[in-house]
Amino acid sequence: MQPVRNLVVVLGDQLDLEASGFDGFDPLLDAVWMTEVAEESTHVWSSKQRTALFLSAMRHSAAEMRAAGRVVHYTAIDDPEGRGTLADQLTVDVVRLEPASLVMTAPGDWRVLESLRRVAAQADIPLEIREDRHFFCTVREFAAHVGERSTLRMEYFYREQRRRFGILMTPEGKPEGGAWNYDAENRKAFPAQGPGMVPPRAVFAPDEITRDVLTLVAARFADHPGRLDTFAWPVSRAQALESLTLFIDERLPWFGDAQDAMWPGEPWLWHAHLSAAMNLKLLHPREVVAAAEAAYRAGHAPLASTEGFIRQILGWREYVRGIYWTQMPEYARHNALDAHEPLPEWHWTGDTSMACLADAIGTTLENGYAHHIQRLMVTGLYALLLGVEPTDLHAWYLAVYVDAVEWVELPNTMGMSQFADGGLMGSKPYAASGAYISRMSPHCRACPFDPQKRIGADACPITTLYWDFLMRNETTLAANPRMALQVRNARLLDEEERTAISGRAAAIRRGEVGANA
Ligand code: FAD
C-alpha cells in the first residue's frame, strides 16, 4: 500500500465535505480517517438518540466522501479490531497507514484536541490544525475582543458582529429598524387557549444506514438514557438543508413571539431544531443567517423574529464558542457559588411530580431535544437553585441532547445557566421562582405544587429553592447590582419564615419532595 501523504482526521461533528481540513486534498495522495469509538458515548452517559445521530450522520458523510472519490479509512464501533478510543485508534492507524502528516479542522472539544495532539507527538508526526470556517468569528478574533475586559457581554460582541458582517444593517450602517435588539418583543407567553396549530417538525424517516445504526445502538447502549423509536433527525446535508427551508417557510415568522413560551406536550413550537445540524457541520451558520435575513427582506418574516433568531446564531452561538476556547481548560472547573449537591436521579428518567420538570425532561429523553427556555429556565433553573455540582450537571447536558458538543454545551451550562464562572459570561444568575414558570406556561395548573407558596406541603419546590438560594448566597449576590432587589426582598423575610424555607429546601435536597415515589 502506498503511504498516505496527508491523513485528514474527520471527527463526528466535522461532517462538512468542504471543511478546511480538505483544503488542498488530493484524492491520489491523501486519505480521510474517521472512527466510531465507544469512548464518545461513555465518557458521559450519552443518550441513545445522541449516539445514533452522530453515528448515522458520520456514516452518511463517509458514504458521500467515498462517492466523491476520497479514500476513507473508517472504523465502525462494532469492528472487532476497533480500539474504543480516538487516541488508541489513531495510534494504531498511524502505524498502519504511515501518513507523512495529520491534518484536521480544529475540533470542538478541548479533551479531544489534547488527546490527538498527544498521539501525534508520541508518533512523532506533524499535526496541522486548521481554522474551523463554520464560525463567523475566529478564536483569535474573539480573544482580541476579550482583550483586557474583565467581564464580557454578549450584546456588545453581537453588535460588533452585526457591523462587521453587515447583517441586518441599513446602507447607512445603522441597525435595521433603528434598534439592535428586539428581545422585549420576544418574551410573550401563549394565550390561555394555547399556541394554536404548530406545524409538524421536519421528520426524516430512517433509511437503511440509520436503521442499522438504531439496531446497533439499541443493543450496545441498551442501558443508556433516552429512546430511539422517535428518531427523525436530519442525518445528511441534503436533509439538513430541507430542515432549514421548512424552518424559514413555516416557523421563522412566529419564532420571536414564541421564543420564551412553553406549552405542555409541545416540544417543537416555533424553534428551528437546527442546532444539531449546525453543530455536526451539515449546515453552515452563514447560510442559516443569510436565509433568515433574506426572508425578512422579502417581507416573509417580521424584523423582531428575524433579529431574535439571528442573534442566537451570530451572537450567542459565536459568543459561547469564543468563551470556551479562550477560557479552557480552567473554565470547566469553575464553581463560583460553591455548589456541591448531586444531580437528582430522576433527571435520567423524568420521574418527578413537578409538571414543568417532568415535561422538559420527558421531551429531552424522548427526542434528545428541549428548547432553550426549557433548558435554561426549567432544568437549569432547578439545578441552580438546588445547588447542583456544576460538573455533574455539565455531564447531564452533554449526555442528553443531540446537539451537545462541549464547546457550546459547557459555557451554556457553567456560565449562562449556573453562574459557575462568577459572571464572566452573563451579568447575573438566571434565578427565578415558580412564578416565572407560571407566567410563561400553563404547567402550574396541572401541578400539585403552588408557585406562589414558598413554604407548606404544596409549596412549589422551585419557589422554596429560589428563596433559599437568595438566603444561602446573600453575601455573594448582594455585591451584584442586578440582584440587589431580589436580595433585599429576601432580607425582609422574618426569622421564622427563613427557618421554614431552609427546612423545606433541605427536605427537597434529601429527595423527600419532588421525586415520584
Ligand atoms: P432555536 O431556539 O431555534 O435557536 C436557533 C439557533 O440558535 C440554535 O439552533 C442554536 O444554534 C443557536 N442558539 C440559540 N441559543 C444558543 C445558545 N445559548 N448558545 C449557543 N447557540 C445558541 N445548544 C447547543 O447547540 N448544544 C448544546 O449542547 C447546548 N446546551 C445547552 C445547555 C444549557 C444549560 C442551555 C441553557 C442552553 C444550551 N444550548 C445548547 C443552547 C440552546 O438551548 C440550543 O442551541 C437550542 O435550544 C437548540 O434548539 P433550536 O435549534 O430549536 O434553537
PDB file of C-alpha atoms in Angstrom, residues 292-473:
ATOM      1  CA  ALA A 292     -33.294  34.312   7.733  1.00  0.00           C
ATOM      2  CA  GLU A 293     -32.208  37.775   6.601  1.00  0.00           C
ATOM      3  CA  ALA A 294     -33.451  37.083   3.063  1.00  0.00           C
ATOM      4  CA  ALA A 295     -36.852  36.047   4.489  1.00  0.00           C
ATOM      5  CA  TYR A 296     -37.051  39.366   6.339  1.00  0.00           C
ATOM      6  CA  ARG A 297     -36.009  41.410   3.283  1.00  0.00           C
ATOM      7  CA  ALA A 298     -38.622  39.563   1.187  1.00  0.00           C
ATOM      8  CA  GLY A 299     -41.318  40.543   3.687  1.00  0.00           C
ATOM      9  CA  HIS A 300     -41.874  36.942   4.798  1.00  0.00           C
ATOM     10  CA  ALA A 301     -40.757  37.381   8.435  1.00  0.00           C
ATOM     11  CA  PRO A 302     -41.022  40.374  10.779  1.00  0.00           C
ATOM     12  CA  LEU A 303     -37.897  42.123  11.996  1.00  0.00           C
ATOM     13  CA  ALA A 304     -38.321  41.176  15.687  1.00  0.00           C
ATOM     14  CA  SER A 305     -38.464  37.474  14.850  1.00  0.00           C
ATOM     15  CA  THR A 306     -35.628  37.632  12.372  1.00  0.00           C
ATOM     16  CA  GLU A 307     -33.370  39.681  14.627  1.00  0.00           C
ATOM     17  CA  GLY A 308     -34.180  37.404  17.596  1.00  0.00           C
ATOM     18  CA  PHE A 309     -33.262  34.344  15.577  1.00  0.00           C
ATOM     19  CA  ILE A 310     -30.105  35.807  14.039  1.00  0.00           C
ATOM     20  CA  ARG A 311     -28.946  36.977  17.480  1.00  0.00           C
ATOM     21  CA  GLN A 312     -28.998  33.372  18.716  1.00  0.00           C
ATOM     22  CA  ILE A 313     -26.594  32.315  15.985  1.00  0.00           C
ATOM     23  CA  LEU A 314     -24.488  35.370  15.159  1.00  0.00           C
ATOM     24  CA  GLY A 315     -24.467  36.399  18.821  1.00  0.00           C
ATOM     25  CA  TRP A 316     -24.904  33.630  21.370  1.00  0.00           C
ATOM     26  CA  ARG A 317     -23.526  30.703  19.390  1.00  0.00           C
ATOM     27  CA  GLU A 318     -20.364  32.584  18.456  1.00  0.00           C
ATOM     28  CA  TYR A 319     -20.006  34.122  21.904  1.00  0.00           C
ATOM     29  CA  VAL A 320     -20.139  30.819  23.805  1.00  0.00           C
ATOM     30  CA  ARG A 321     -17.669  29.289  21.386  1.00  0.00           C
ATOM     31  CA  GLY A 322     -15.261  32.172  21.940  1.00  0.00           C
ATOM     32  CA  ILE A 323     -15.662  31.861  25.698  1.00  0.00           C
ATOM     33  CA  TYR A 324     -14.966  28.129  25.554  1.00  0.00           C
ATOM     34  CA  TRP A 325     -11.741  28.354  23.578  1.00  0.00           C
ATOM     35  CA  THR A 326     -10.366  31.418  25.322  1.00  0.00           C
ATOM     36  CA  GLN A 327     -11.113  30.110  28.836  1.00  0.00           C
ATOM     37  CA  MET A 328     -10.460  26.370  28.698  1.00  0.00           C
ATOM     38  CA  PRO A 329      -9.393  24.238  30.474  1.00  0.00           C
ATOM     39  CA  GLU A 330      -9.916  26.287  33.680  1.00  0.00           C
ATOM     40  CA  TYR A 331     -13.474  27.134  32.655  1.00  0.00           C
ATOM     41  CA  ALA A 332     -14.672  23.573  33.261  1.00  0.00           C
ATOM     42  CA  ARG A 333     -13.546  23.747  36.899  1.00  0.00           C
ATOM     43  CA  HIS A 334     -15.350  26.936  37.965  1.00  0.00           C
ATOM     44  CA  ASN A 335     -17.795  26.721  40.843  1.00  0.00           C
ATOM     45  CA  ALA A 336     -18.322  30.320  41.951  1.00  0.00           C
ATOM     46  CA  LEU A 337     -21.413  29.541  44.020  1.00  0.00           C
ATOM     47  CA  ASP A 338     -19.712  26.605  45.753  1.00  0.00           C
ATOM     48  CA  ALA A 339     -22.460  24.206  44.689  1.00  0.00           C
ATOM     49  CA  HIS A 340     -21.958  20.547  45.579  1.00  0.00           C
ATOM     50  CA  GLU A 341     -25.336  18.779  45.535  1.00  0.00           C
ATOM     51  CA  PRO A 342     -25.623  15.647  43.392  1.00  0.00           C
ATOM     52  CA  LEU A 343     -27.983  15.779  40.418  1.00  0.00           C
ATOM     53  CA  PRO A 344     -31.248  14.099  41.464  1.00  0.00           C
ATOM     54  CA  GLU A 345     -31.594  10.636  39.907  1.00  0.00           C
ATOM     55  CA  TRP A 346     -34.932  11.464  38.280  1.00  0.00           C
ATOM     56  CA  HIS A 347     -33.151  13.640  35.729  1.00  0.00           C
ATOM     57  CA  TRP A 348     -32.361  10.380  33.930  1.00  0.00           C
ATOM     58  CA  THR A 349     -35.998   9.198  33.951  1.00  0.00           C
ATOM     59  CA  GLY A 350     -38.195  12.302  34.161  1.00  0.00           C
ATOM     60  CA  ASP A 351     -39.948  10.687  37.096  1.00  0.00           C
ATOM     61  CA  THR A 352     -40.846  13.789  39.065  1.00  0.00           C
ATOM     62  CA  SER A 353     -44.146  15.186  40.290  1.00  0.00           C
ATOM     63  CA  MET A 354     -43.186  18.732  39.238  1.00  0.00           C
ATOM     64  CA  ALA A 355     -45.100  19.250  35.995  1.00  0.00           C
ATOM     65  CA  CYS A 356     -42.639  21.645  34.292  1.00  0.00           C
ATOM     66  CA  LEU A 357     -39.636  19.435  35.015  1.00  0.00           C
ATOM     67  CA  ALA A 358     -41.455  16.245  34.041  1.00  0.00           C
ATOM     68  CA  ASP A 359     -42.354  17.850  30.694  1.00  0.00           C
ATOM     69  CA  ALA A 360     -38.878  19.286  29.969  1.00  0.00           C
ATOM     70  CA  ILE A 361     -37.030  16.105  30.961  1.00  0.00           C
ATOM     71  CA  GLY A 362     -39.666  13.959  29.250  1.00  0.00           C
ATOM     72  CA  THR A 363     -39.112  15.601  25.853  1.00  0.00           C
ATOM     73  CA  THR A 364     -35.360  15.562  26.430  1.00  0.00           C
ATOM     74  CA  LEU A 365     -35.331  11.795  26.858  1.00  0.00           C
ATOM     75  CA  GLU A 366     -37.896  11.223  24.135  1.00  0.00           C
ATOM     76  CA  ASN A 367     -36.316  13.383  21.424  1.00  0.00           C
ATOM     77  CA  GLY A 368     -32.839  14.389  22.595  1.00  0.00           C
ATOM     78  CA  TYR A 369     -34.235  17.915  22.417  1.00  0.00           C
ATOM     79  CA  ALA A 370     -35.720  20.612  24.620  1.00  0.00           C
ATOM     80  CA  HIS A 371     -35.927  24.225  23.608  1.00  0.00           C
ATOM     81  CA  HIS A 372     -33.793  26.935  25.164  1.00  0.00           C
ATOM     82  CA  ILE A 373     -36.205  28.116  27.825  1.00  0.00           C
ATOM     83  CA  GLN A 374     -36.811  24.563  28.982  1.00  0.00           C
ATOM     84  CA  ARG A 375     -33.041  24.109  29.311  1.00  0.00           C
ATOM     85  CA  LEU A 376     -32.343  27.486  30.918  1.00  0.00           C
ATOM     86  CA  MET A 377     -35.465  28.238  32.941  1.00  0.00           C
ATOM     87  CA  VAL A 378     -36.663  24.775  33.925  1.00  0.00           C
ATOM     88  CA  THR A 379     -33.891  22.177  34.222  1.00  0.00           C
ATOM     89  CA  GLY A 380     -31.075  24.718  34.525  1.00  0.00           C
ATOM     90  CA  LEU A 381     -33.029  26.866  36.969  1.00  0.00           C
ATOM     91  CA  TYR A 382     -33.861  23.905  39.199  1.00  0.00           C
ATOM     92  CA  ALA A 383     -30.210  22.785  39.330  1.00  0.00           C
ATOM     93  CA  LEU A 384     -29.016  26.330  40.039  1.00  0.00           C
ATOM     94  CA  LEU A 385     -31.444  26.757  42.922  1.00  0.00           C
ATOM     95  CA  LEU A 386     -30.831  23.282  44.305  1.00  0.00           C
ATOM     96  CA  GLY A 387     -27.077  23.929  44.186  1.00  0.00           C
ATOM     97  CA  VAL A 388     -26.033  21.034  41.926  1.00  0.00           C
ATOM     98  CA  GLU A 389     -22.302  20.489  41.414  1.00  0.00           C
ATOM     99  CA  PRO A 390     -21.737  22.187  38.020  1.00  0.00           C
ATOM    100  CA  THR A 391     -19.607  19.348  36.632  1.00  0.00           C
ATOM    101  CA  ASP A 392     -22.400  16.835  37.394  1.00  0.00           C
ATOM    102  CA  LEU A 393     -24.886  18.988  35.575  1.00  0.00           C
ATOM    103  CA  HIS A 394     -22.473  19.526  32.686  1.00  0.00           C
ATOM    104  CA  ALA A 395     -22.216  15.736  32.285  1.00  0.00           C
ATOM    105  CA  TRP A 396     -26.018  15.536  32.105  1.00  0.00           C
ATOM    106  CA  TYR A 397     -26.464  18.264  29.478  1.00  0.00           C
ATOM    107  CA  LEU A 398     -23.615  16.858  27.410  1.00  0.00           C
ATOM    108  CA  ALA A 399     -25.201  13.408  27.528  1.00  0.00           C
ATOM    109  CA  VAL A 400     -28.852  14.009  26.812  1.00  0.00           C
ATOM    110  CA  TYR A 401     -29.083  16.472  23.893  1.00  0.00           C
ATOM    111  CA  VAL A 402     -28.481  15.549  20.261  1.00  0.00           C
ATOM    112  CA  ASP A 403     -26.838  18.942  19.701  1.00  0.00           C
ATOM    113  CA  ALA A 404     -24.434  18.586  22.617  1.00  0.00           C
ATOM    114  CA  VAL A 405     -20.792  19.253  21.812  1.00  0.00           C
ATOM    115  CA  GLU A 406     -18.637  20.601  24.596  1.00  0.00           C
ATOM    116  CA  TRP A 407     -17.707  23.978  23.068  1.00  0.00           C
ATOM    117  CA  VAL A 408     -21.383  25.001  23.121  1.00  0.00           C
ATOM    118  CA  GLU A 409     -22.792  22.941  25.977  1.00  0.00           C
ATOM    119  CA  LEU A 410     -20.197  23.805  28.629  1.00  0.00           C
ATOM    120  CA  PRO A 411     -20.405  27.633  28.583  1.00  0.00           C
ATOM    121  CA  ASN A 412     -24.187  27.438  28.397  1.00  0.00           C
ATOM    122  CA  THR A 413     -24.265  25.187  31.444  1.00  0.00           C
ATOM    123  CA  MET A 414     -21.433  26.571  33.567  1.00  0.00           C
ATOM    124  CA  GLY A 415     -21.775  30.202  32.540  1.00  0.00           C
ATOM    125  CA  MET A 416     -25.254  31.091  31.410  1.00  0.00           C
ATOM    126  CA  SER A 417     -27.253  28.620  33.429  1.00  0.00           C
ATOM    127  CA  GLN A 418     -25.270  28.006  36.635  1.00  0.00           C
ATOM    128  CA  PHE A 419     -23.291  31.239  37.058  1.00  0.00           C
ATOM    129  CA  ALA A 420     -20.388  28.944  37.962  1.00  0.00           C
ATOM    130  CA  ASP A 421     -17.974  31.336  36.248  1.00  0.00           C
ATOM    131  CA  GLY A 422     -18.970  34.085  38.687  1.00  0.00           C
ATOM    132  CA  GLY A 423     -20.303  36.398  35.990  1.00  0.00           C
ATOM    133  CA  LEU A 424     -17.698  36.220  33.241  1.00  0.00           C
ATOM    134  CA  MET A 425     -20.288  35.310  30.659  1.00  0.00           C
ATOM    135  CA  GLY A 426     -23.526  36.816  31.983  1.00  0.00           C
ATOM    136  CA  SER A 427     -24.260  39.659  34.350  1.00  0.00           C
ATOM    137  CA  LYS A 428     -26.443  37.759  36.822  1.00  0.00           C
ATOM    138  CA  PRO A 429     -27.693  34.291  37.687  1.00  0.00           C
ATOM    139  CA  TYR A 430     -30.921  33.272  35.941  1.00  0.00           C
ATOM    140  CA  ALA A 431     -32.660  32.822  39.301  1.00  0.00           C
ATOM    141  CA  ALA A 432     -36.463  32.898  39.373  1.00  0.00           C
ATOM    142  CA  SER A 433     -39.289  31.441  41.412  1.00  0.00           C
ATOM    143  CA  GLY A 434     -42.133  29.217  40.237  1.00  0.00           C
ATOM    144  CA  ALA A 435     -43.988  32.428  39.332  1.00  0.00           C
ATOM    145  CA  TYR A 436     -41.826  32.675  36.199  1.00  0.00           C
ATOM    146  CA  ILE A 437     -42.876  29.189  35.065  1.00  0.00           C
ATOM    147  CA  SER A 438     -46.474  30.082  35.825  1.00  0.00           C
ATOM    148  CA  ARG A 439     -46.216  33.248  33.713  1.00  0.00           C
ATOM    149  CA  MET A 440     -44.603  31.541  30.712  1.00  0.00           C
ATOM    150  CA  SER A 441     -46.591  28.291  30.674  1.00  0.00           C
ATOM    151  CA  PRO A 442     -49.722  26.601  31.986  1.00  0.00           C
ATOM    152  CA  HIS A 443     -47.660  23.883  33.731  1.00  0.00           C
ATOM    153  CA  CYS A 444     -48.566  25.049  37.222  1.00  0.00           C
ATOM    154  CA  ARG A 445     -52.267  24.451  36.571  1.00  0.00           C
ATOM    155  CA  ALA A 446     -51.593  20.726  36.248  1.00  0.00           C
ATOM    156  CA  CYS A 447     -49.018  20.554  39.034  1.00  0.00           C
ATOM    157  CA  PRO A 448     -49.619  19.541  42.663  1.00  0.00           C
ATOM    158  CA  PHE A 449     -47.483  22.494  43.790  1.00  0.00           C
ATOM    159  CA  ASP A 450     -48.433  26.149  44.117  1.00  0.00           C
ATOM    160  CA  PRO A 451     -45.905  28.543  42.524  1.00  0.00           C
ATOM    161  CA  GLN A 452     -46.947  31.391  44.828  1.00  0.00           C
ATOM    162  CA  LYS A 453     -46.101  29.500  48.015  1.00  0.00           C
ATOM    163  CA  ARG A 454     -42.593  29.194  49.406  1.00  0.00           C
ATOM    164  CA  ILE A 455     -43.436  27.073  52.441  1.00  0.00           C
ATOM    165  CA  GLY A 456     -46.010  24.391  53.219  1.00  0.00           C
ATOM    166  CA  ALA A 457     -46.592  20.906  51.846  1.00  0.00           C
ATOM    167  CA  ASP A 458     -47.879  22.176  48.497  1.00  0.00           C
ATOM    168  CA  ALA A 459     -45.338  24.977  48.066  1.00  0.00           C
ATOM    169  CA  CYS A 460     -43.637  24.853  44.668  1.00  0.00           C
ATOM    170  CA  PRO A 461     -40.147  23.410  45.204  1.00  0.00           C
ATOM    171  CA  ILE A 462     -38.783  25.941  42.717  1.00  0.00           C
ATOM    172  CA  THR A 463     -40.241  28.794  44.764  1.00  0.00           C
ATOM    173  CA  THR A 464     -38.908  27.373  48.040  1.00  0.00           C
ATOM    174  CA  LEU A 465     -35.484  26.826  46.499  1.00  0.00           C
ATOM    175  CA  TYR A 466     -35.493  30.309  44.971  1.00  0.00           C
ATOM    176  CA  TRP A 467     -35.780  31.967  48.373  1.00  0.00           C
ATOM    177  CA  ASP A 468     -33.332  29.504  49.861  1.00  0.00           C
ATOM    178  CA  PHE A 469     -30.903  30.335  47.014  1.00  0.00           C
ATOM    179  CA  LEU A 470     -31.126  34.056  47.812  1.00  0.00           C
ATOM    180  CA  MET A 471     -30.582  33.390  51.511  1.00  0.00           C
ATOM    181  CA  ARG A 472     -27.693  30.941  51.022  1.00  0.00           C
ATOM    182  CA  ASN A 473     -25.879  33.198  48.558  1.00  0.00           C
TER     183      ASN A 473
END
